[in-house]
Tab-separated table of C-alpha atoms in Angstrom:
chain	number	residue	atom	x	y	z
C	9	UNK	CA	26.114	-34.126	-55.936
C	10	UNK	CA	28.658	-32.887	-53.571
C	11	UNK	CA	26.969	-29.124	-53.950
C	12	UNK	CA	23.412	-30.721	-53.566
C	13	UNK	CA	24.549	-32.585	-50.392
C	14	UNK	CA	26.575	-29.319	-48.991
C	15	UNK	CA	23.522	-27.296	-49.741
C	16	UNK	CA	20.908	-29.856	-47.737
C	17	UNK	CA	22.911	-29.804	-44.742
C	18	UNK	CA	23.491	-26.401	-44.783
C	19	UNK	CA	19.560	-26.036	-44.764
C	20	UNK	CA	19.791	-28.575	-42.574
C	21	UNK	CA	22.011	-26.595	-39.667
C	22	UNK	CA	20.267	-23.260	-40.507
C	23	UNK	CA	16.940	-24.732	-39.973
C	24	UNK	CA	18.043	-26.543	-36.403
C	25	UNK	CA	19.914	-23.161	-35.599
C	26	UNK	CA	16.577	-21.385	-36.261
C	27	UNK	CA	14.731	-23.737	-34.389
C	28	UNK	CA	17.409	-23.325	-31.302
C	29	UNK	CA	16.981	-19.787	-31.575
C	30	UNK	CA	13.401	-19.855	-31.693
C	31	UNK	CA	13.210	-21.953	-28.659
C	32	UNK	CA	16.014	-19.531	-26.880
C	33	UNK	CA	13.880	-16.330	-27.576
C	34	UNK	CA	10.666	-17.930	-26.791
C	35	UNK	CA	12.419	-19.463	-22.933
C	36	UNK	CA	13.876	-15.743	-22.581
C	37	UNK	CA	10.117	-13.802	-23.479
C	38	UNK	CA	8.699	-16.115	-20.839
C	39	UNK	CA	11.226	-15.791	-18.375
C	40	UNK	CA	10.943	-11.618	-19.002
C	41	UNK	CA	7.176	-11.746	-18.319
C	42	UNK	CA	7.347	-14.130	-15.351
C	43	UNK	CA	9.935	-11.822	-13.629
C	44	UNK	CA	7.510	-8.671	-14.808
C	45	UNK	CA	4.707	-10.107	-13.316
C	46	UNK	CA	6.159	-11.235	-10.140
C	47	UNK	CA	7.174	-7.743	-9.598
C	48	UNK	CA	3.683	-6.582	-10.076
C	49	UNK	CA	3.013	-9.139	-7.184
C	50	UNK	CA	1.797	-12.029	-9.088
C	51	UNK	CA	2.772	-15.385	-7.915
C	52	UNK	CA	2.672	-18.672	-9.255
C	53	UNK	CA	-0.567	-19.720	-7.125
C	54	UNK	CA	-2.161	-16.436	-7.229
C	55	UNK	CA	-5.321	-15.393	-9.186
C	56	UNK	CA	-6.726	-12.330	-10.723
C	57	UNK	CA	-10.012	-10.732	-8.781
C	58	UNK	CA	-13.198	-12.379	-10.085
C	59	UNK	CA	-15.403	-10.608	-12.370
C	60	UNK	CA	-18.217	-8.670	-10.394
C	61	UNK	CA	-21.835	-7.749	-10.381
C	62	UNK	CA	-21.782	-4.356	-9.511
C	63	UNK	CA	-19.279	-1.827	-7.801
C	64	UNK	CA	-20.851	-3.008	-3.866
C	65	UNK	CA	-19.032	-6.046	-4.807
C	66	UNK	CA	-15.384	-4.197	-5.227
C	67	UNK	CA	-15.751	-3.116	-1.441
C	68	UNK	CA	-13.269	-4.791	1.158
C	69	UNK	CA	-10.328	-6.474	0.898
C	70	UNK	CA	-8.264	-4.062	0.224
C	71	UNK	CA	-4.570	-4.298	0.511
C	72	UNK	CA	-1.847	-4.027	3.093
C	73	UNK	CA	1.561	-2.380	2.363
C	74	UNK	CA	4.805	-2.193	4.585
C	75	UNK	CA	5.318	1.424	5.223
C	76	UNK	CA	9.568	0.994	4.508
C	77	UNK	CA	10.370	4.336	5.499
C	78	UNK	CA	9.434	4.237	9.093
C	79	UNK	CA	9.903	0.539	9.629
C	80	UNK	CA	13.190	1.145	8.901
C	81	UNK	CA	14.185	4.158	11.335
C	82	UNK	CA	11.870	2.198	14.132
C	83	UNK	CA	12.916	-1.623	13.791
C	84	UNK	CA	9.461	-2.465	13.515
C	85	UNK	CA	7.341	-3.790	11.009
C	86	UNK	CA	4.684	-0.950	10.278
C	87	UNK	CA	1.869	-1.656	8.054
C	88	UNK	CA	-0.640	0.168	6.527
C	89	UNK	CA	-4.417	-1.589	6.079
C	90	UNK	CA	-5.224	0.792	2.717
C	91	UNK	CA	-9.301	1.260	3.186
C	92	UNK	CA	-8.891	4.158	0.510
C	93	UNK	CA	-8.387	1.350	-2.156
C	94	UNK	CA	-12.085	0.801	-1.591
C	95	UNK	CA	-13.961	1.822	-4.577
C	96	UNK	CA	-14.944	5.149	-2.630
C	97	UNK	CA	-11.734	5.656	-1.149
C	98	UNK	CA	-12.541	5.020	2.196
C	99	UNK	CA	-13.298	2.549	4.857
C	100	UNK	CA	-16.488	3.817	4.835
C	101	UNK	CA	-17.834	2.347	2.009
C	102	UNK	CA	-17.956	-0.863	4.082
C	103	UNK	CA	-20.441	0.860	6.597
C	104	UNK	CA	-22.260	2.521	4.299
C	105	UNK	CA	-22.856	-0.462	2.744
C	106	UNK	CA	-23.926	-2.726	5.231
C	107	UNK	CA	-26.071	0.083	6.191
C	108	UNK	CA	-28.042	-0.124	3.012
C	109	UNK	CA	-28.468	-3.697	2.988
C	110	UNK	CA	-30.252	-3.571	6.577
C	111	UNK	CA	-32.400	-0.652	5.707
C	112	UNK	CA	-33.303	-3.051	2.071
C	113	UNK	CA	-33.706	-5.894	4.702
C	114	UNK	CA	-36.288	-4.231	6.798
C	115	UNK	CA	-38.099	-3.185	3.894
C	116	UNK	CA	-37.715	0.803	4.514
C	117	UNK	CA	-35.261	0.890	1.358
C	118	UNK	CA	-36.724	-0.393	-1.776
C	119	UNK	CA	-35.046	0.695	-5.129
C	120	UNK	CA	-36.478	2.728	-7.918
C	121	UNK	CA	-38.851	3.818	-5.693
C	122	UNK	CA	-37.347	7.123	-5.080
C	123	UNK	CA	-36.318	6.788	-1.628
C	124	UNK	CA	-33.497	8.828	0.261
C	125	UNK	CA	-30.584	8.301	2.228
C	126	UNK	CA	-30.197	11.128	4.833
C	127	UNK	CA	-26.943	11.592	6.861
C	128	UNK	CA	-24.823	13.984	8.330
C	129	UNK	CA	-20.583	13.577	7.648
C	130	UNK	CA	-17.312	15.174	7.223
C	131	UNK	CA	-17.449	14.013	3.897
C	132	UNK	CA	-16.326	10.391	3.480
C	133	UNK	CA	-19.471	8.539	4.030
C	134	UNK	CA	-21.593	10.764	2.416
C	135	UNK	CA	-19.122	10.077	-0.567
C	136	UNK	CA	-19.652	6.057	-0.232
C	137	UNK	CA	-23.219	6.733	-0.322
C	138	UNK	CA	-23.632	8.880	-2.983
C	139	UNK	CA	-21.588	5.983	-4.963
C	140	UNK	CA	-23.769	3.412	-3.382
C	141	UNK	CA	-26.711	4.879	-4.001
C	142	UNK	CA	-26.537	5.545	-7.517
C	143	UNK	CA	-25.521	1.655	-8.017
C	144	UNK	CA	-28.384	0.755	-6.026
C	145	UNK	CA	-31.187	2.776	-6.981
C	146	UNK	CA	-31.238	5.668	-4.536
C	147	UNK	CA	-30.586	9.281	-3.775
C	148	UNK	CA	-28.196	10.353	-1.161
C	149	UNK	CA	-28.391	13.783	0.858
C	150	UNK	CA	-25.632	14.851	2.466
C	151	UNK	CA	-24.983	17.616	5.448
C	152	UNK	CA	-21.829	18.570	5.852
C	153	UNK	CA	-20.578	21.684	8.005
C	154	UNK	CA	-19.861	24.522	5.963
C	155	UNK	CA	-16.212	24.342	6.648
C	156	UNK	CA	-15.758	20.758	4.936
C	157	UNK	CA	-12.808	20.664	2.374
C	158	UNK	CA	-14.179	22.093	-1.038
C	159	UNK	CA	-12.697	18.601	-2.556
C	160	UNK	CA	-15.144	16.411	-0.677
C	161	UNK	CA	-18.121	18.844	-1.189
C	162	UNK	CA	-17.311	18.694	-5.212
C	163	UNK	CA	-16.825	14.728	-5.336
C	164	UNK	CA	-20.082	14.627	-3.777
C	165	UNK	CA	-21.501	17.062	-6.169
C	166	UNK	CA	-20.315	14.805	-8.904
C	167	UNK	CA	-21.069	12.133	-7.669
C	168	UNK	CA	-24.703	13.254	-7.449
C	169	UNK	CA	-25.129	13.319	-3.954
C	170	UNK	CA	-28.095	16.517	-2.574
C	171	UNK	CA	-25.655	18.513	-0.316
C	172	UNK	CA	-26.836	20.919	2.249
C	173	UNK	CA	-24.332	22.746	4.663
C	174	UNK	CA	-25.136	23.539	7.696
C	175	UNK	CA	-22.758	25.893	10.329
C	176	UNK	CA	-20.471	23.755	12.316
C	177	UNK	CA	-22.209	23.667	15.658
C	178	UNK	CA	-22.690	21.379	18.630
C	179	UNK	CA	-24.671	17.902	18.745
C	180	UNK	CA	-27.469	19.720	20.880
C	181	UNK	CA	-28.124	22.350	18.164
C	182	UNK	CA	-30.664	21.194	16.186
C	183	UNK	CA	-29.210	22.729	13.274
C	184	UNK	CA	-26.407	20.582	13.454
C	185	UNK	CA	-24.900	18.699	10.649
C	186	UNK	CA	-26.531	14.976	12.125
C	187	UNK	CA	-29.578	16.461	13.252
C	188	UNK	CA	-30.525	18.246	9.865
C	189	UNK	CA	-30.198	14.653	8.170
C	190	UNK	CA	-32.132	12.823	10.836
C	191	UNK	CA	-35.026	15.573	10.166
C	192	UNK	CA	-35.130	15.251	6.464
C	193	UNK	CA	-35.457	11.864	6.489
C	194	UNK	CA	-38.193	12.105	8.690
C	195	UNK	CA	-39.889	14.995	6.821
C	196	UNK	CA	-39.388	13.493	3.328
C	197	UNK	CA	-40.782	9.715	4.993
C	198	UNK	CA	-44.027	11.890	6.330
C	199	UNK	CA	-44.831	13.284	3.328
C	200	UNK	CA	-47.994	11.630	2.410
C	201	UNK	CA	-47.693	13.412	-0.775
C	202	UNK	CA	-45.204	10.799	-2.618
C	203	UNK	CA	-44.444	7.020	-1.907
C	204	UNK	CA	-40.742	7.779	-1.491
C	205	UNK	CA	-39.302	7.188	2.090
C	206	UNK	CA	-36.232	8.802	3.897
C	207	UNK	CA	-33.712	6.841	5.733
C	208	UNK	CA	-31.551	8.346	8.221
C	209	UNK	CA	-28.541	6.083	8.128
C	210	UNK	CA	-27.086	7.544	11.679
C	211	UNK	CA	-23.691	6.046	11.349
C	212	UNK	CA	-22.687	7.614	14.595
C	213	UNK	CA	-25.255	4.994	16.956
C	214	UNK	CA	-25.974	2.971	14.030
C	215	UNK	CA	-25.055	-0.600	15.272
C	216	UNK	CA	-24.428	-2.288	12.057
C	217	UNK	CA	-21.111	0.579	12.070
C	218	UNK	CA	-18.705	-1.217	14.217
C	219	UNK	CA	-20.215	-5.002	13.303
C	220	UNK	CA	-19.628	-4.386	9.739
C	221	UNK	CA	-15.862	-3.898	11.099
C	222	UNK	CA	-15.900	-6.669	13.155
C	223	UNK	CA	-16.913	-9.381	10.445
C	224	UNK	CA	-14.728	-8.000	7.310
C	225	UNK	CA	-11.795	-5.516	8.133
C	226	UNK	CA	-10.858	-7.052	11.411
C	227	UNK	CA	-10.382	-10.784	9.687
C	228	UNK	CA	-8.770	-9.502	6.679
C	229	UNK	CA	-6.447	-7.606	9.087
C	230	UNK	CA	-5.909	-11.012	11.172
C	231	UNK	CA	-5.074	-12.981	8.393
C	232	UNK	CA	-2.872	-10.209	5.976
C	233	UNK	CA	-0.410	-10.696	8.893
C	234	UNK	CA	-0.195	-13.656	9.779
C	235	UNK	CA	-1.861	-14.197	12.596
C	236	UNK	CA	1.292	-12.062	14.004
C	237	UNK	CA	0.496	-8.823	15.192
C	238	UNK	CA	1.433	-6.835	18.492
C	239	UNK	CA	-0.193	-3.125	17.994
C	240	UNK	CA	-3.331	-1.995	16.138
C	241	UNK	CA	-3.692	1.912	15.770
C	242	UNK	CA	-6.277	3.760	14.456
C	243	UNK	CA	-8.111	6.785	15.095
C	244	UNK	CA	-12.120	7.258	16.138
C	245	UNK	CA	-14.577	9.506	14.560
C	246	UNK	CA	-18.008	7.559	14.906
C	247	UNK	CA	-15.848	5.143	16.740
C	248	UNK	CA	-17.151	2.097	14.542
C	249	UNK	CA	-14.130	1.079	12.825
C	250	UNK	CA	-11.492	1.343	15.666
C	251	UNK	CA	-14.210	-0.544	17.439
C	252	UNK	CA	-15.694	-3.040	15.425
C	253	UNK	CA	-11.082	-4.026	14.432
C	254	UNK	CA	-10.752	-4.343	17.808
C	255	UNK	CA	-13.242	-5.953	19.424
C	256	UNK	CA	-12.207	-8.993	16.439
C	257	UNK	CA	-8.688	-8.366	16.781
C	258	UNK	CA	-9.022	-9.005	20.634
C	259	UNK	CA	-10.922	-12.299	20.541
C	260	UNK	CA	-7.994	-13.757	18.238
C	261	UNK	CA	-5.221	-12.300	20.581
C	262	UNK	CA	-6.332	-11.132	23.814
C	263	UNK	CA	-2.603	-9.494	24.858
C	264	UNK	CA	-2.546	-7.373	21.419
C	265	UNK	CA	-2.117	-3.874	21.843
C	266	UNK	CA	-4.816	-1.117	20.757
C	267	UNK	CA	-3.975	2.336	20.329
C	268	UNK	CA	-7.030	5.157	19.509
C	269	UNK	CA	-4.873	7.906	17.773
C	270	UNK	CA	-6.542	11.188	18.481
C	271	UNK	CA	-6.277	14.872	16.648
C	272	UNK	CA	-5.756	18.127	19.185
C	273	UNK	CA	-9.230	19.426	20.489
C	274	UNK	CA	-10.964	16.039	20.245
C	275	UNK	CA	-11.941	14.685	24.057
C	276	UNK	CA	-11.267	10.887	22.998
C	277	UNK	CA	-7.811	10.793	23.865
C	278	UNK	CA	-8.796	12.353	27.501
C	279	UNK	CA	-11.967	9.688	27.994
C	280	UNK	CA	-8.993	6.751	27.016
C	281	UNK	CA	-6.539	8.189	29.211
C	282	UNK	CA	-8.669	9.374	32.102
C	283	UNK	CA	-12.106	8.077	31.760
C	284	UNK	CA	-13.381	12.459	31.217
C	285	UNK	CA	-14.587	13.278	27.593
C	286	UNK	CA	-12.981	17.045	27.848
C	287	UNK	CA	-10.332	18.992	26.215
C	288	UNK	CA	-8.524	22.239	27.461
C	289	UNK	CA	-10.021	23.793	24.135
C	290	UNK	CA	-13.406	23.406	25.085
C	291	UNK	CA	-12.789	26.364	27.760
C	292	UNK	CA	-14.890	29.563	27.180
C	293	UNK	CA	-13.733	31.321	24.543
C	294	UNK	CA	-10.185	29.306	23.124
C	295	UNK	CA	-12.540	27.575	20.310
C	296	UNK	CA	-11.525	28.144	16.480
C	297	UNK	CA	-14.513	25.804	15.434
C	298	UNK	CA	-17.531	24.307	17.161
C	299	UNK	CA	-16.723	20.821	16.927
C	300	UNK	CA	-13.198	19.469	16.729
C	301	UNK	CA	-10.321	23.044	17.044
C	302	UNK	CA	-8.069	20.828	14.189
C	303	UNK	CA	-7.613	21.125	10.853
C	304	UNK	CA	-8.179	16.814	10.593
C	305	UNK	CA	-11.151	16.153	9.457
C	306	UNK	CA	-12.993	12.575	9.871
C	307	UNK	CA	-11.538	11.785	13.456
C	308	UNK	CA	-12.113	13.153	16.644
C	309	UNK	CA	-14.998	13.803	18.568
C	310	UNK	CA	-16.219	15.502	21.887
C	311	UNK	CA	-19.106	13.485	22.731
C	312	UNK	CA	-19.256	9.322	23.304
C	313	UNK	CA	-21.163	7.428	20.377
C	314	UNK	CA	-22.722	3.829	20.780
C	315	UNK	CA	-20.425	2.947	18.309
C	316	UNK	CA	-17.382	3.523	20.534
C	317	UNK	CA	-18.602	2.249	23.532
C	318	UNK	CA	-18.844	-1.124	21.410
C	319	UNK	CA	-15.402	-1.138	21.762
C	320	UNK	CA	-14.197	1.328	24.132
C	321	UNK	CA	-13.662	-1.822	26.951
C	322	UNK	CA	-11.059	-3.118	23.941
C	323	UNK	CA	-8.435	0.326	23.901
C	324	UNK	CA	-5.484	-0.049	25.582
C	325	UNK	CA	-3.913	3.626	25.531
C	326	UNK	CA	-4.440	6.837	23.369
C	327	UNK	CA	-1.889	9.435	21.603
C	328	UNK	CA	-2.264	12.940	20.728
C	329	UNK	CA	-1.292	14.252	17.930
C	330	UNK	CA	-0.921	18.130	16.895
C	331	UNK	CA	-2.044	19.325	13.643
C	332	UNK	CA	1.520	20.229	12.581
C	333	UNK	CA	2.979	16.613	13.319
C	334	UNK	CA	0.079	15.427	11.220
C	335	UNK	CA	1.101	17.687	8.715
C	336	UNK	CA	4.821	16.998	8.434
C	337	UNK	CA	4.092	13.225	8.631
C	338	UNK	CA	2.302	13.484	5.671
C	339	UNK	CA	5.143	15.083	3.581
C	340	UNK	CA	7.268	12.414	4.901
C	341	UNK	CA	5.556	9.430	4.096
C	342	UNK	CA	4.305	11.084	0.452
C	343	UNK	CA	8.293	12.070	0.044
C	344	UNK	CA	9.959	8.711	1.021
C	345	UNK	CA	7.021	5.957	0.572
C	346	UNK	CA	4.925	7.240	-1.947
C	347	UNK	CA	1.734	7.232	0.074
C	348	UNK	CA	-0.194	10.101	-0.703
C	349	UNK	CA	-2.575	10.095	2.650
C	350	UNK	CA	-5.526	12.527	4.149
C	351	UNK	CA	-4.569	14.245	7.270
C	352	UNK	CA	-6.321	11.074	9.548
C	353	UNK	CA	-3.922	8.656	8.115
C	354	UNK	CA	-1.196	10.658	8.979
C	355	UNK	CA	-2.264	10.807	12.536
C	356	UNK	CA	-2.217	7.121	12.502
C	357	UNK	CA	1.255	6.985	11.118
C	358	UNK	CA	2.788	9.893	13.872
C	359	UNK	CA	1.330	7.362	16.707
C	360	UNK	CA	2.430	3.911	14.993
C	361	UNK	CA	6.492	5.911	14.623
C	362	UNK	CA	6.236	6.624	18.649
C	363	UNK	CA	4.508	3.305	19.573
C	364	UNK	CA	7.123	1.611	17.327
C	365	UNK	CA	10.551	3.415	19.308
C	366	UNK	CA	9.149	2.231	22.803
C	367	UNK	CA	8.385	-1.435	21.448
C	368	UNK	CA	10.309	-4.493	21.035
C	369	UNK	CA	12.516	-4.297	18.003
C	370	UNK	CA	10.490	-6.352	15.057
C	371	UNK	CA	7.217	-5.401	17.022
C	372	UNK	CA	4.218	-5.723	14.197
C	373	UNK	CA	2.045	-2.757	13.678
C	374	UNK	CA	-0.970	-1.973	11.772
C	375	UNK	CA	-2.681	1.279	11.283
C	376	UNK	CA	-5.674	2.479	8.522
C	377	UNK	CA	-4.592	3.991	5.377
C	378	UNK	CA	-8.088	6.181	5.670
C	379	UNK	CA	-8.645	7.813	2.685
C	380	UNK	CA	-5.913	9.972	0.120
C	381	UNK	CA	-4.411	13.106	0.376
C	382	UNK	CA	-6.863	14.120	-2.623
C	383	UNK	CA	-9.921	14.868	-0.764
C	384	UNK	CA	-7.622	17.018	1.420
C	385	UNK	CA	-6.047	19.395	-1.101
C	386	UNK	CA	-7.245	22.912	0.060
C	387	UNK	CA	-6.675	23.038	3.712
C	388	UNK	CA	-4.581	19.807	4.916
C	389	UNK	CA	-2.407	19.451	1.946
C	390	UNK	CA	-1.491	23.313	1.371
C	391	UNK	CA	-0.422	22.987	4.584
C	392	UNK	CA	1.533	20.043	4.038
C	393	UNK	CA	2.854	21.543	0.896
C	394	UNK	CA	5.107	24.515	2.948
C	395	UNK	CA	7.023	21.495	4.288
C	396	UNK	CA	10.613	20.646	3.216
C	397	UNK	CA	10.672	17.384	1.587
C	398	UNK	CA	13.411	15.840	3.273
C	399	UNK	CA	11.723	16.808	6.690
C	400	UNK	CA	12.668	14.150	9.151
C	401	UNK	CA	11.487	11.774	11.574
C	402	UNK	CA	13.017	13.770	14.711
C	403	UNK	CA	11.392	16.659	13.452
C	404	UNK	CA	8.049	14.790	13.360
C	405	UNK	CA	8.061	13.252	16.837
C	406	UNK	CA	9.698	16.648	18.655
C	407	UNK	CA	10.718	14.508	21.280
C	408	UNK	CA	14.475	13.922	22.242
C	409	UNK	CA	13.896	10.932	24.094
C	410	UNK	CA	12.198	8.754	21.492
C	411	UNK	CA	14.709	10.048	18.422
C	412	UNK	CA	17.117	8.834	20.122
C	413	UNK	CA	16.084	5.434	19.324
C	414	UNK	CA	15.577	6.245	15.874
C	415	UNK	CA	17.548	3.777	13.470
C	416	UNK	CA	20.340	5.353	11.357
């Protein structure tokens, strides 16, 4: 009996022990995947993305990320609005978008008919809508200059996008890259030969450019900080998005700050600065190229669009940035942040480091996170690549007055 009644409560013990134990491992495996899932970002209130219809519906609201590195040697807080986590990798999927949907609202697009999106780019938007157009039904042609990164040309190829290059020339050529897509959309449309139509989506004076900006990335901007934000920087190509951001931006805080960051040989820093759309570069025989003398592609611009003056009234100052700065920025921020950017992102980054050591300490900043260093890997990014990786922020800004406010 004594053995019997030793043996129960030995059971007894070992069963509460394993039962203690049990409970112990179980508190610990949920405490480990609570504390692994917070660092992913999840929160107690927050919820995974809802399922979606199609890939259109992945576009916008897309993240915002402290850049540490240089809100740390500024004082400020430095953010960067990351458009290239849009499904196409670039803010212009939201324009290319809404583009589509007015065309399909004013019947001229109707899918599976075999109609055409025509229109002229560095790249970027014709990448959005070759994506968008093979979710929606439609064929995209692209013209790009001849001297477009071979990375862009290719995901367009892939993507299965018609690309014709045309020599990099001036807006009043009609061979130029814009005017050979407004003409094939209105050759293919007058072809009374087949019932497919040509669009010409003309994202350069197309009005639905800087609105599409105005009614998504501005808010989403607005309300990822808080309602707290002193400077917004970002550069202009068709002039929609720095436009469009603005313009919204503005209306919620009339004494915020907006800074057009502008590559050498563009004329937009010169029409914010001095009201004249002219570069020294633009002299008789100094050009390397026949639109923009940089090696950024997707910003800067020598003529006025509709889409800037939208929101030209709403720019408070512009900063120039050479292609080298641009360059080392981009080994910086890929070396210390992780960010692996295009060279228009970078710009964005050399302007928000200077507009940050003249501010306030704790001064809030935003600039676009374009599009990745990916698309850029043959011209920008070789370049970038014969930088040191420790290359510093003095280095970057080349001017003695502003590193010497540089945090240490």
């Amino acid at each position: 009996d004594y053995t019997h009644s030793f043996t129960l409560m030995m059971s007894s013990d070992v069963g509460r022990v394993i039962t203690v134990t049990a409970l112990a491992s179980g508190l610990v495996t949920t405490a480990v995947t609570i504390f692994a899932l917070r660092c992913l970002g999840y929160r107690k209130n927050s919820a995974l993305p809802e399922r979606k219809n199609g890939i259109a519906d992945l576009i916008g609201n897309t993240p915002m990320v402290k850049v540490r590195s240089l809100s740390k040697l500024t004082g400020a807080d430095i953010y960067a609005k990351l458009e290239m986590a849009n499904p196409g990798g670039s803010a212009k999927d939201r324009t290319a978008l809404a583009i589509i949907r007015q065309f399909e609202a004013d019947g001229k697009l109707v899918p599976g008919r075999g109609d055409v999106v025509f229109e002229g780019t560095s790249g970027s938007t014709g990448i959005s809508f070759a994506m968008l157009c093979n979710s929606l039904g439609y064929t995209a042609h692209i013209c790009v200059q001849s001297d477009t990164s071979p990375e862009k040309i290719a995901l367009l190829r892939s993507y299965g996008a018609d690309v014709e290059k045309v020599k990099p020339a001036s807006i009043v050529d009609p061979e130029q890259y814009v005017n050979a897509a407004r003409s094939g959309a209105e050759k293919l449309t007058s072809d009374t030969t087949t019932e497919s139509r040509g669009v010409f989506a003309d994202q350069f004076e197309n009005d639905v450019n800087w609105r599409i900006h105005y009614e998504t990335t501005g808010p989403e901007i607005w309300e990822q900080m808080h309602h707290k934000l002193d400077y917004f920087i970002s550069g202009s190509g068709t002039g929609g998005t720095i436009s469009g951001i603005a313009r919204y931006l503005k209306s919620q805080n009339s004494g915020l700050n907006v800074v057009l960051a502008d590559p050498q040989g563009s004329g937009m820093y010169n029409r914010v600065k001095h009201g004249v759309m002219y570069d020294p570069v633009e002299k008789e025989g100094t050009r390397r190229r026949h639109q923009v003398d940089t090696i950024v592609e997707g910003i800067g611009l020598n003529r006025v669009t509709h889409n800037f003056l939208e929101g030209e009234d709403f720019i408070d100052d512009s900063e120039r940035v050479t292609d080298e700065q641009a360059i080392k920025m981009a080994r910086f921020l890929n070396s210390n942040d992780g960010l692996f950017v295009g060279a228009s992102s970078a710009i964005n980054a050399v302007v928000a480091a200077r507009v940050a050591l003249k501010a306030r300490n704790g001064a809030q900043i935003v600039i676009i996170g374009c599009d990745s260093g990916a698309r850029h890997l043959s011209k920008f990014w070789k370049k970038a690549l014969e930088i040191p990786r420790d290359v510093s922020l003095e280095n970057i800004i080349d001017d003695s007055e502003l590193s010497s406010h540089i945090i240490h």
